[in-house]
């Protein structure tokens, strides 16, 4: 019996520890800048094409599509987001690790959607690394950057003054 318990304890200790995910927006969310992670060409490669990524890259104008996706996200955020924001590249994120900012990564623009499926929306505090699940969007919306941003914004309180930033710090 003791050997059985030992095996179970060892097996459970081998499982990866998952960070705690908090539900809802943090109280200080709108006090700090929102860093929206910009799309990169690799974000536009479907999972089905991963084994032939080089061919897919040659046949698809991924750079132009990622620029367009980032313009769409910035346009929706500028028009509707009620606080300060900045579009940043994934490579620039480490520079913000000590900042009191929140990070929103829209995610990949592909999925295997079903009629009823949803995809969670998360933000992460740059300095503490705490992750917040703020809501869901219909999975079919993940194909459209402007829809992702619109769904994200619907979870933000509406009674805030608009302070959108024109800064777009993405190297295209």
CSV table of N, CA and C in Angstrom, one decimal:
chain,number,residue,atom,x,y,z
A,1,UNK,N,0.8,-1.2,0.0
A,1,UNK,CA,0.0,0.0,0.0
A,1,UNK,C,0.9,1.3,0.0
A,2,UNK,N,2.0,1.2,0.8
A,2,UNK,CA,2.8,2.4,0.9
A,2,UNK,C,3.5,2.7,-0.5
A,3,UNK,N,3.9,1.6,-1.2
A,3,UNK,CA,4.5,1.7,-2.5
A,3,UNK,C,3.5,2.3,-3.5
A,4,UNK,N,2.3,1.9,-3.4
A,4,UNK,CA,1.2,2.5,-4.3
A,4,UNK,C,1.1,4.0,-4.0
A,5,UNK,N,1.0,4.4,-2.8
A,5,UNK,CA,0.9,5.9,-2.4
A,5,UNK,C,2.2,6.6,-2.9
A,6,UNK,N,3.3,6.0,-2.8
A,6,UNK,CA,4.6,6.6,-3.2
A,6,UNK,C,4.5,6.8,-4.7
A,7,UNK,N,4.1,5.9,-5.5
A,7,UNK,CA,4.0,6.0,-6.9
A,7,UNK,C,3.0,7.1,-7.3
A,8,UNK,N,1.9,7.2,-6.6
A,8,UNK,CA,0.9,8.2,-6.9
A,8,UNK,C,1.5,9.6,-6.6
A,9,UNK,N,2.2,9.8,-5.5
A,9,UNK,CA,2.8,11.0,-5.1
A,9,UNK,C,3.8,11.4,-6.1
A,10,UNK,N,4.7,10.5,-6.5
A,10,UNK,CA,5.7,10.8,-7.5
A,10,UNK,C,5.1,11.2,-8.9
A,11,UNK,N,4.0,10.5,-9.3
A,11,UNK,CA,3.4,10.7,-10.5
A,11,UNK,C,2.7,12.1,-10.5
A,12,UNK,N,2.1,12.5,-9.4
A,12,UNK,CA,1.5,13.8,-9.3
A,12,UNK,C,2.5,14.9,-9.3
A,13,UNK,N,3.7,14.6,-8.7
A,13,UNK,CA,4.7,15.7,-8.6
A,13,UNK,C,5.3,15.9,-9.9
A,14,UNK,N,5.2,15.0,-10.8
A,14,UNK,CA,5.8,15.2,-12.2
A,14,UNK,C,4.9,16.1,-13.1
A,15,UNK,N,3.6,16.2,-12.7
A,15,UNK,CA,2.7,17.1,-13.5
A,15,UNK,C,3.2,18.5,-13.4
A,16,UNK,N,3.1,19.2,-14.5
A,16,UNK,CA,3.6,20.6,-14.5
A,16,UNK,C,2.6,21.5,-13.7
A,17,UNK,N,3.2,22.4,-12.9
A,17,UNK,CA,2.4,23.3,-12.1
A,17,UNK,C,1.9,24.4,-13.0
A,18,UNK,N,0.6,24.7,-12.9
A,18,UNK,CA,0.0,25.7,-13.7
A,18,UNK,C,-0.2,27.0,-12.9
A,19,UNK,N,0.1,28.1,-13.6
A,19,UNK,CA,-0.1,29.4,-12.9
A,19,UNK,C,-1.6,29.6,-12.6
A,20,UNK,N,-1.9,30.3,-11.5
A,20,UNK,CA,-3.2,30.6,-11.1
A,20,UNK,C,-3.8,31.6,-12.1
A,21,UNK,N,-5.0,31.3,-12.6
A,21,UNK,CA,-5.7,32.2,-13.5
A,21,UNK,C,-6.8,32.8,-12.7
A,22,UNK,N,-6.9,34.1,-12.6
A,22,UNK,CA,-7.9,34.8,-11.9
A,22,UNK,C,-9.0,35.2,-12.9
A,23,UNK,N,-10.2,35.2,-12.4
A,23,UNK,CA,-11.4,35.5,-13.2
A,23,UNK,C,-11.7,37.0,-13.1
A,24,UNK,N,-12.0,37.6,-14.3
A,24,UNK,CA,-12.4,39.0,-14.3
A,24,UNK,C,-11.3,40.0,-14.4
A,25,UNK,N,-11.6,41.3,-14.6
A,25,UNK,CA,-10.6,42.3,-14.8
A,25,UNK,C,-10.0,42.7,-13.4
A,26,UNK,N,-8.8,43.0,-13.3
A,26,UNK,CA,-8.2,43.5,-12.0
A,26,UNK,C,-8.8,44.9,-11.7
A,27,UNK,N,-8.8,45.3,-10.5
A,27,UNK,CA,-9.4,46.6,-10.1
A,27,UNK,C,-8.6,47.7,-10.7
A,28,UNK,N,-7.3,47.6,-10.9
A,28,UNK,CA,-6.4,48.7,-11.4
A,28,UNK,C,-6.2,48.6,-12.9
A,29,UNK,N,-7.0,47.8,-13.6
A,29,UNK,CA,-6.8,47.5,-15.0
A,29,UNK,C,-6.7,48.8,-15.8
A,30,UNK,N,-7.6,49.7,-15.6
A,30,UNK,CA,-7.7,50.9,-16.5
A,30,UNK,C,-6.7,52.0,-16.0
A,31,UNK,N,-6.0,51.7,-14.9
A,31,UNK,CA,-5.1,52.7,-14.4
A,31,UNK,C,-3.7,52.6,-15.1
A,32,UNK,N,-3.5,51.5,-15.8
A,32,UNK,CA,-2.3,51.3,-16.5
A,32,UNK,C,-2.5,51.1,-18.0
A,33,UNK,N,-1.4,51.2,-18.7
A,33,UNK,CA,-1.4,51.1,-20.1
A,33,UNK,C,-1.6,49.6,-20.5
A,34,UNK,N,-2.4,49.4,-21.6
A,34,UNK,CA,-2.6,48.1,-22.2
A,34,UNK,C,-1.6,47.9,-23.3
A,35,UNK,N,-0.8,46.8,-23.2
A,35,UNK,CA,0.1,46.5,-24.3
A,35,UNK,C,-0.5,45.4,-25.1
A,36,UNK,N,-0.8,45.8,-26.4
A,36,UNK,CA,-1.5,44.8,-27.3
A,36,UNK,C,-0.4,44.2,-28.1
A,37,UNK,N,-0.2,42.9,-28.1
A,37,UNK,CA,0.8,42.2,-28.8
A,37,UNK,C,0.5,42.2,-30.3
A,38,UNK,N,1.3,42.7,-31.1
A,38,UNK,CA,1.0,42.7,-32.5
A,38,UNK,C,1.2,41.4,-33.2
A,39,UNK,N,0.5,41.2,-34.3
A,39,UNK,CA,0.6,40.0,-35.0
A,39,UNK,C,1.9,39.9,-35.8
A,40,UNK,N,2.4,38.8,-35.9
A,40,UNK,CA,3.6,38.5,-36.7
A,40,UNK,C,3.2,37.5,-37.8
A,41,UNK,N,4.0,37.4,-38.8
A,41,UNK,CA,3.6,36.5,-39.9
A,41,UNK,C,3.4,35.1,-39.4
A,42,UNK,N,4.2,34.6,-38.4
A,42,UNK,CA,4.0,33.2,-37.9
A,42,UNK,C,2.7,33.0,-37.3
A,43,UNK,N,2.0,34.1,-36.8
A,43,UNK,CA,0.7,33.9,-36.2
A,43,UNK,C,-0.4,33.6,-37.2
A,44,UNK,N,0.0,33.8,-38.5
A,44,UNK,CA,-1.0,33.6,-39.5
A,44,UNK,C,-0.9,32.3,-40.2
A,45,UNK,N,0.0,31.4,-39.8
A,45,UNK,CA,0.2,30.1,-40.4
A,45,UNK,C,-0.7,29.1,-39.8
A,46,UNK,N,-1.6,28.5,-40.5
A,46,UNK,CA,-2.6,27.5,-40.0
A,46,UNK,C,-1.8,26.3,-39.4
A,47,UNK,N,-2.4,25.7,-38.4
A,47,UNK,CA,-1.8,24.5,-37.8
A,47,UNK,C,-1.6,23.4,-38.8
A,48,UNK,N,-2.5,23.3,-39.8
A,48,UNK,CA,-2.4,22.3,-40.9
A,48,UNK,C,-1.2,22.5,-41.7
A,49,UNK,N,-0.7,23.7,-41.8
A,49,UNK,CA,0.5,24.0,-42.6
A,49,UNK,C,1.8,23.9,-41.9
A,50,UNK,N,1.8,23.6,-40.6
A,50,UNK,CA,3.0,23.7,-39.8
A,50,UNK,C,4.1,22.7,-40.3
A,51,UNK,N,3.7,21.6,-40.9
A,51,UNK,CA,4.7,20.7,-41.4
A,51,UNK,C,5.3,21.1,-42.7
A,52,UNK,N,4.6,22.1,-43.4
A,52,UNK,CA,5.1,22.6,-44.6
A,52,UNK,C,5.2,24.1,-44.5
A,53,UNK,N,5.7,24.6,-43.4
A,53,UNK,CA,5.7,26.0,-43.1
A,53,UNK,C,6.4,26.9,-44.2
A,54,UNK,N,7.5,26.4,-44.7
A,54,UNK,CA,8.3,27.1,-45.6
A,54,UNK,C,7.6,27.3,-46.9
A,55,UNK,N,6.9,26.3,-47.4
A,55,UNK,CA,6.1,26.4,-48.6
A,55,UNK,C,4.9,27.4,-48.4
A,56,UNK,N,4.3,27.3,-47.2
A,56,UNK,CA,3.1,28.2,-46.9
A,56,UNK,C,3.6,29.6,-46.9
A,57,UNK,N,4.8,29.8,-46.4
A,57,UNK,CA,5.3,31.2,-46.3
A,57,UNK,C,5.6,31.7,-47.7
A,58,UNK,N,6.1,30.9,-48.6
A,58,UNK,CA,6.4,31.3,-50.0
A,58,UNK,C,5.1,31.6,-50.8
A,59,UNK,N,4.0,30.9,-50.5
A,59,UNK,CA,2.8,31.1,-51.3
A,59,UNK,C,1.8,32.1,-50.7
A,60,UNK,N,2.1,32.6,-49.5
A,60,UNK,CA,1.1,33.5,-48.8
A,60,UNK,C,1.8,34.8,-48.5
A,61,UNK,N,1.2,35.9,-48.7
A,61,UNK,CA,1.8,37.2,-48.4
A,61,UNK,C,1.6,37.5,-46.9
A,62,UNK,N,2.3,36.7,-46.0
A,62,UNK,CA,2.1,36.8,-44.6
A,62,UNK,C,2.5,38.2,-44.0
A,63,UNK,N,3.6,38.8,-44.5
A,63,UNK,CA,4.0,40.1,-44.0
A,63,UNK,C,2.9,41.1,-44.2
A,64,UNK,N,2.4,41.2,-45.4
A,64,UNK,CA,1.3,42.1,-45.7
A,64,UNK,C,0.1,41.8,-44.9
A,65,UNK,N,-0.3,40.6,-44.7
A,65,UNK,CA,-1.5,40.2,-43.9
A,65,UNK,C,-1.3,40.6,-42.5
A,66,UNK,N,-0.1,40.4,-41.9
A,66,UNK,CA,0.1,40.8,-40.5
A,66,UNK,C,0.1,42.3,-40.3
A,67,UNK,N,0.6,43.0,-41.3
A,67,UNK,CA,0.5,44.5,-41.2
A,67,UNK,C,-1.0,44.9,-41.2
A,68,UNK,N,-1.7,44.3,-42.1
A,68,UNK,CA,-3.2,44.6,-42.2
A,68,UNK,C,-3.9,44.3,-40.9
A,69,UNK,N,-3.6,43.1,-40.3
A,69,UNK,CA,-4.2,42.7,-39.1
A,69,UNK,C,-3.9,43.7,-37.9
A,70,UNK,N,-2.6,44.1,-37.9
A,70,UNK,CA,-2.2,45.1,-36.8
A,70,UNK,C,-2.9,46.4,-37.0
A,71,UNK,N,-3.1,46.9,-38.3
A,71,UNK,CA,-3.8,48.1,-38.6
A,71,UNK,C,-5.3,48.0,-38.1
A,72,UNK,N,-5.9,46.8,-38.3
A,72,UNK,CA,-7.3,46.7,-37.9
A,72,UNK,C,-7.4,46.7,-36.4
A,73,UNK,N,-6.5,46.0,-35.7
A,73,UNK,CA,-6.5,46.0,-34.3
A,73,UNK,C,-6.3,47.5,-33.7
A,74,UNK,N,-5.4,48.2,-34.3
A,74,UNK,CA,-5.1,49.5,-33.8
A,74,UNK,C,-6.3,50.4,-34.1
A,75,UNK,N,-6.9,50.3,-35.2
A,75,UNK,CA,-8.1,51.1,-35.6
A,75,UNK,C,-9.2,50.9,-34.6
A,76,UNK,N,-9.5,49.6,-34.3
A,76,UNK,CA,-10.6,49.4,-33.3
A,76,UNK,C,-10.3,49.9,-32.0
A,77,UNK,N,-9.0,49.6,-31.5
A,77,UNK,CA,-8.6,50.1,-30.2
A,77,UNK,C,-8.6,51.6,-30.1
A,78,UNK,N,-8.2,52.3,-31.1
A,78,UNK,CA,-8.2,53.7,-31.1
A,78,UNK,C,-9.6,54.3,-31.0
A,79,UNK,N,-10.5,53.6,-31.8
A,79,UNK,CA,-11.9,54.1,-31.8
A,79,UNK,C,-12.7,53.8,-30.5
A,80,UNK,N,-12.4,52.6,-29.9
A,80,UNK,CA,-13.3,52.1,-28.9
A,80,UNK,C,-12.7,51.9,-27.5
A,81,UNK,N,-11.3,51.7,-27.4
A,81,UNK,CA,-10.7,51.3,-26.1
A,81,UNK,C,-10.7,52.6,-25.3
A,82,UNK,N,-11.2,52.5,-24.0
A,82,UNK,CA,-11.3,53.7,-23.2
A,82,UNK,C,-10.1,54.1,-22.4
A,83,UNK,N,-9.0,53.6,-22.6
A,83,UNK,CA,-7.8,53.9,-21.8
A,83,UNK,C,-6.6,53.9,-22.7
A,84,UNK,N,-5.4,54.1,-22.1
A,84,UNK,CA,-4.1,54.1,-22.9
A,84,UNK,C,-3.8,52.7,-23.4
A,85,UNK,N,-3.3,52.6,-24.6
A,85,UNK,CA,-2.8,51.4,-25.1
A,85,UNK,C,-1.6,51.6,-26.1
A,86,UNK,N,-0.9,50.5,-26.4
A,86,UNK,CA,0.2,50.6,-27.3
A,86,UNK,C,0.3,49.2,-28.0
A,87,UNK,N,0.5,49.2,-29.2
A,87,UNK,CA,0.8,48.0,-30.0
A,87,UNK,C,2.3,47.7,-29.9
A,88,UNK,N,2.7,46.5,-29.4
A,88,UNK,CA,4.1,46.2,-29.3
A,88,UNK,C,4.3,44.8,-29.9
A,89,UNK,N,5.6,44.6,-30.3
A,89,UNK,CA,5.9,43.3,-30.9
A,89,UNK,C,6.3,42.3,-29.7
A,90,UNK,N,6.2,41.0,-30.0
A,90,UNK,CA,6.5,40.0,-29.0
A,90,UNK,C,8.0,40.2,-28.5
A,91,UNK,N,8.8,40.6,-29.4
A,91,UNK,CA,10.3,40.7,-29.1
A,91,UNK,C,10.5,41.9,-28.1
A,92,UNK,N,9.6,42.8,-28.1
A,92,UNK,CA,9.7,44.0,-27.2
A,92,UNK,C,9.1,43.7,-25.8
A,93,UNK,N,8.4,42.7,-25.6
A,93,UNK,CA,7.7,42.4,-24.3
A,93,UNK,C,8.7,42.4,-23.1
A,94,UNK,N,9.9,41.7,-23.2
A,94,UNK,CA,10.8,41.7,-22.1
A,94,UNK,C,11.1,43.1,-21.5
A,95,UNK,N,11.1,44.1,-22.4
A,95,UNK,CA,11.4,45.5,-22.0
A,95,UNK,C,10.4,46.0,-21.0
A,96,UNK,N,9.2,45.5,-21.0
A,96,UNK,CA,8.1,45.9,-20.2
A,96,UNK,C,7.9,45.1,-18.9
A,97,UNK,N,8.8,44.1,-18.7
A,97,UNK,CA,8.6,43.2,-17.6
A,97,UNK,C,8.5,43.8,-16.2
A,98,UNK,N,9.1,45.0,-16.0
A,98,UNK,CA,9.0,45.7,-14.7
A,98,UNK,C,7.9,46.7,-14.7
A,99,UNK,N,7.2,46.9,-15.8
A,99,UNK,CA,6.2,48.0,-15.8
A,99,UNK,C,4.9,47.5,-15.2
A,100,UNK,N,4.1,48.5,-14.7
A,100,UNK,CA,2.7,48.2,-14.3
A,100,UNK,C,1.9,48.4,-15.5
A,101,UNK,N,1.9,47.5,-16.4
A,101,UNK,CA,1.1,47.5,-17.6
A,101,UNK,C,0.4,46.1,-17.7
A,102,UNK,N,-0.6,46.0,-18.5
A,102,UNK,CA,-1.3,44.8,-18.8
A,102,UNK,C,-1.1,44.4,-20.2
A,103,UNK,N,-0.9,43.1,-20.5
A,103,UNK,CA,-0.6,42.6,-21.8
A,103,UNK,C,-1.8,41.8,-22.3
A,104,UNK,N,-2.2,42.2,-23.5
A,104,UNK,CA,-3.2,41.4,-24.2
A,104,UNK,C,-2.7,40.9,-25.5
A,105,UNK,N,-2.7,39.6,-25.7
A,105,UNK,CA,-2.2,39.0,-26.9
A,105,UNK,C,-3.4,38.4,-27.6
A,106,UNK,N,-3.7,39.0,-28.8
A,106,UNK,CA,-4.9,38.5,-29.5
A,106,UNK,C,-4.8,37.1,-29.9
A,107,UNK,N,-3.7,36.5,-30.2
A,107,UNK,CA,-3.5,35.1,-30.5
A,107,UNK,C,-3.5,34.9,-32.0
A,108,UNK,N,-3.5,33.6,-32.3
A,108,UNK,CA,-3.4,33.2,-33.7
A,108,UNK,C,-4.7,33.5,-34.4
A,109,UNK,N,-4.6,33.7,-35.7
A,109,UNK,CA,-5.8,34.0,-36.5
A,109,UNK,C,-6.4,32.7,-37.2
A,110,UNK,N,-6.3,31.6,-36.5
A,110,UNK,CA,-6.8,30.4,-37.1
A,110,UNK,C,-7.2,29.5,-35.9
A,111,UNK,N,-8.1,28.6,-36.2
A,111,UNK,CA,-8.6,27.6,-35.2
A,111,UNK,C,-9.4,26.6,-36.0
A,112,UNK,N,-9.9,25.7,-35.2
A,112,UNK,CA,-10.8,24.7,-35.7
A,112,UNK,C,-12.2,25.0,-35.1
A,113,UNK,N,-12.9,26.0,-35.7
A,113,UNK,CA,-14.1,26.4,-35.0
A,113,UNK,C,-15.3,25.5,-35.2
A,114,UNK,N,-16.1,25.5,-34.2
A,114,UNK,CA,-17.4,24.8,-34.3
A,114,UNK,C,-18.5,25.9,-34.1
A,115,UNK,N,-19.7,25.6,-34.3
A,115,UNK,CA,-20.8,26.6,-34.2
A,115,UNK,C,-20.8,27.1,-32.8
A,116,UNK,N,-20.6,26.3,-31.8
A,116,UNK,CA,-20.8,26.7,-30.4
A,116,UNK,C,-19.6,26.9,-29.6
A,117,UNK,N,-18.4,26.8,-30.2
A,117,UNK,CA,-17.2,26.9,-29.4
A,117,UNK,C,-16.8,28.3,-29.1
A,118,UNK,N,-16.1,28.5,-28.0
A,118,UNK,CA,-15.6,29.8,-27.6
A,118,UNK,C,-14.1,29.7,-27.3
A,119,UNK,N,-13.5,30.8,-27.3
A,119,UNK,CA,-12.0,30.9,-27.0
A,119,UNK,C,-11.9,31.9,-25.8
A,120,UNK,N,-11.2,31.6,-24.7
A,120,UNK,CA,-11.0,32.5,-23.6
A,120,UNK,C,-10.1,33.7,-24.0
A,121,UNK,N,-10.4,34.8,-23.4
A,121,UNK,CA,-9.6,36.0,-23.6
A,121,UNK,C,-8.8,36.3,-22.2
A,122,UNK,N,-7.5,36.4,-22.4
A,122,UNK,CA,-6.7,36.6,-21.2
A,122,UNK,C,-5.9,37.9,-21.3
A,123,UNK,N,-5.6,38.5,-20.1
A,123,UNK,CA,-4.6,39.6,-20.0
A,123,UNK,C,-3.6,39.1,-19.0
A,124,UNK,N,-2.4,39.7,-19.0
A,124,UNK,CA,-1.4,39.3,-18.1
A,124,UNK,C,-0.7,40.6,-17.6
A,125,UNK,N,-0.5,40.7,-16.3
A,125,UNK,CA,0.2,41.8,-15.7
A,125,UNK,C,1.7,41.7,-16.0
A,126,UNK,N,2.3,42.7,-16.6
A,126,UNK,CA,3.6,42.6,-17.1
A,126,UNK,C,4.6,42.3,-16.0
A,127,UNK,N,4.5,43.0,-14.8
A,127,UNK,CA,5.5,42.9,-13.8
A,127,UNK,C,5.3,41.6,-12.9
A,128,UNK,N,4.0,41.3,-12.5
A,128,UNK,CA,3.8,40.2,-11.6
A,128,UNK,C,3.6,38.9,-12.4
A,129,UNK,N,3.2,38.9,-13.6
A,129,UNK,CA,2.9,37.7,-14.4
A,129,UNK,C,1.5,37.1,-14.1
A,130,UNK,N,0.7,37.8,-13.2
A,130,UNK,CA,-0.6,37.2,-12.9
A,130,UNK,C,-1.5,37.3,-14.2
A,131,UNK,N,-2.2,36.2,-14.4
A,131,UNK,CA,-3.0,36.0,-15.6
A,131,UNK,C,-4.5,36.2,-15.2
A,132,UNK,N,-5.2,36.9,-16.0
A,132,UNK,CA,-6.7,37.1,-15.7
A,132,UNK,C,-7.5,36.7,-16.9
A,133,UNK,N,-8.5,35.9,-16.7
A,133,UNK,CA,-9.4,35.5,-17.7
A,133,UNK,C,-10.5,36.5,-17.7
A,134,UNK,N,-10.7,37.3,-18.7
A,134,UNK,CA,-11.7,38.3,-18.7
A,134,UNK,C,-13.0,38.0,-19.4
A,135,UNK,N,-13.0,37.0,-20.1
A,135,UNK,CA,-14.2,36.6,-20.9
A,135,UNK,C,-13.9,35.7,-22.0
A,136,UNK,N,-14.9,35.5,-22.9
A,136,UNK,CA,-14.8,34.6,-24.0
A,136,UNK,C,-15.2,35.3,-25.3
A,137,UNK,N,-14.7,34.8,-26.4
A,137,UNK,CA,-15.2,35.2,-27.7
A,137,UNK,C,-15.6,34.0,-28.5
A,138,UNK,N,-16.6,34.1,-29.4
A,138,UNK,CA,-16.9,33.0,-30.2
A,138,UNK,C,-15.7,32.6,-31.1
A,139,UNK,N,-15.4,31.4,-31.2
A,139,UNK,CA,-14.2,30.9,-31.9
A,139,UNK,C,-14.2,31.4,-33.3
A,140,UNK,N,-15.3,31.5,-34.0
A,140,UNK,CA,-15.3,31.9,-35.3
A,140,UNK,C,-14.8,33.4,-35.5
A,141,UNK,N,-14.8,34.1,-34.4
A,141,UNK,CA,-14.3,35.5,-34.5
A,141,UNK,C,-12.8,35.6,-34.5
A,142,UNK,N,-12.1,34.5,-34.1
A,142,UNK,CA,-10.7,34.5,-34.1
A,142,UNK,C,-10.0,34.6,-35.4
A,143,UNK,N,-10.8,34.5,-36.5
A,143,UNK,CA,-10.2,34.8,-37.8
A,143,UNK,C,-10.2,36.2,-38.2
A,144,UNK,N,-10.7,37.1,-37.4
A,144,UNK,CA,-10.8,38.5,-37.7
A,144,UNK,C,-10.2,39.4,-36.6
A,145,UNK,N,-9.1,40.0,-36.8
A,145,UNK,CA,-8.5,40.8,-35.8
A,145,UNK,C,-9.4,41.9,-35.2
A,146,UNK,N,-10.2,42.5,-36.0
A,146,UNK,CA,-11.1,43.6,-35.5
A,146,UNK,C,-12.2,43.0,-34.6
A,147,UNK,N,-12.6,41.8,-34.9
A,147,UNK,CA,-13.6,41.1,-34.0
A,147,UNK,C,-13.0,40.7,-32.7
A,148,UNK,N,-11.8,40.3,-32.7
A,148,UNK,CA,-11.1,39.9,-31.4
A,148,UNK,C,-11.0,41.2,-30.5
A,149,UNK,N,-10.6,42.3,-31.1
A,149,UNK,CA,-10.5,43.5,-30.3
A,149,UNK,C,-11.8,44.0,-29.9
A,150,UNK,N,-12.8,43.9,-30.7
A,150,UNK,CA,-14.2,44.4,-30.3
A,150,UNK,C,-14.7,43.5,-29.2
A,151,UNK,N,-14.5,42.2,-29.2
A,151,UNK,CA,-14.9,41.4,-28.1
A,151,UNK,C,-14.2,41.7,-26.8
A,152,UNK,N,-12.9,41.9,-27.0
A,152,UNK,CA,-12.0,42.3,-25.8
A,152,UNK,C,-12.6,43.5,-25.2
A,153,UNK,N,-12.9,44.5,-25.9
A,153,UNK,CA,-13.3,45.8,-25.4
A,153,UNK,C,-14.7,45.7,-24.7
A,154,UNK,N,-15.5,44.8,-25.2
A,154,UNK,CA,-16.8,44.7,-24.6
A,154,UNK,C,-16.7,44.3,-23.1
A,155,UNK,N,-15.6,43.7,-22.6
A,155,UNK,CA,-15.4,43.4,-21.2
A,155,UNK,C,-14.9,44.5,-20.4
A,156,UNK,N,-14.5,45.6,-21.0
A,156,UNK,CA,-13.9,46.7,-20.3
A,156,UNK,C,-15.0,47.7,-19.9
A,157,UNK,N,-15.0,48.2,-18.6
A,157,UNK,CA,-16.1,49.1,-18.2
A,157,UNK,C,-16.2,50.3,-19.1
A,158,UNK,N,-17.5,50.6,-19.4
A,158,UNK,CA,-17.8,51.6,-20.4
A,158,UNK,C,-17.7,53.1,-19.8
A,159,UNK,N,-17.7,53.3,-18.5
A,159,UNK,CA,-17.7,54.6,-18.0
A,159,UNK,C,-16.4,55.3,-17.8
A,160,UNK,N,-15.4,54.9,-18.6
A,160,UNK,CA,-14.1,55.5,-18.5
A,160,UNK,C,-13.9,56.5,-19.5
A,161,UNK,N,-13.1,57.6,-19.3
A,161,UNK,CA,-12.8,58.6,-20.3
A,161,UNK,C,-11.9,57.9,-21.4
A,162,UNK,N,-12.0,58.3,-22.6
A,162,UNK,CA,-11.2,57.8,-23.7
A,162,UNK,C,-9.8,58.5,-23.6
A,163,UNK,N,-8.8,57.6,-23.5
A,163,UNK,CA,-7.4,58.1,-23.5
A,163,UNK,C,-6.5,57.4,-24.4
A,164,UNK,N,-7.1,56.9,-25.5
A,164,UNK,CA,-6.4,56.1,-26.5
A,164,UNK,C,-5.1,56.8,-27.0
A,165,UNK,N,-4.1,56.0,-27.1
A,165,UNK,CA,-2.8,56.5,-27.5
A,165,UNK,C,-2.6,56.3,-29.0
A,166,UNK,N,-2.0,57.2,-29.7
A,166,UNK,CA,-1.7,57.0,-31.1
A,166,UNK,C,-0.4,56.2,-31.3
A,167,UNK,N,0.3,55.8,-30.2
A,167,UNK,CA,1.6,55.2,-30.4
A,167,UNK,C,1.4,53.8,-30.9
A,168,UNK,N,2.1,53.4,-31.9
A,168,UNK,CA,2.2,52.1,-32.4
A,168,UNK,C,3.7,51.7,-32.5
A,169,UNK,N,4.1,50.9,-31.6
A,169,UNK,CA,5.6,50.7,-31.5
A,169,UNK,C,6.0,49.4,-32.1
A,170,UNK,N,5.4,49.0,-33.2
A,170,UNK,CA,5.7,47.8,-33.9
A,170,UNK,C,6.6,48.0,-35.1
A,171,UNK,N,7.6,47.3,-35.1
A,171,UNK,CA,8.5,47.4,-36.3
A,171,UNK,C,8.0,46.6,-37.4
A,172,UNK,N,7.6,47.1,-38.5
A,172,UNK,CA,6.9,46.4,-39.5
A,172,UNK,C,8.0,45.9,-40.6
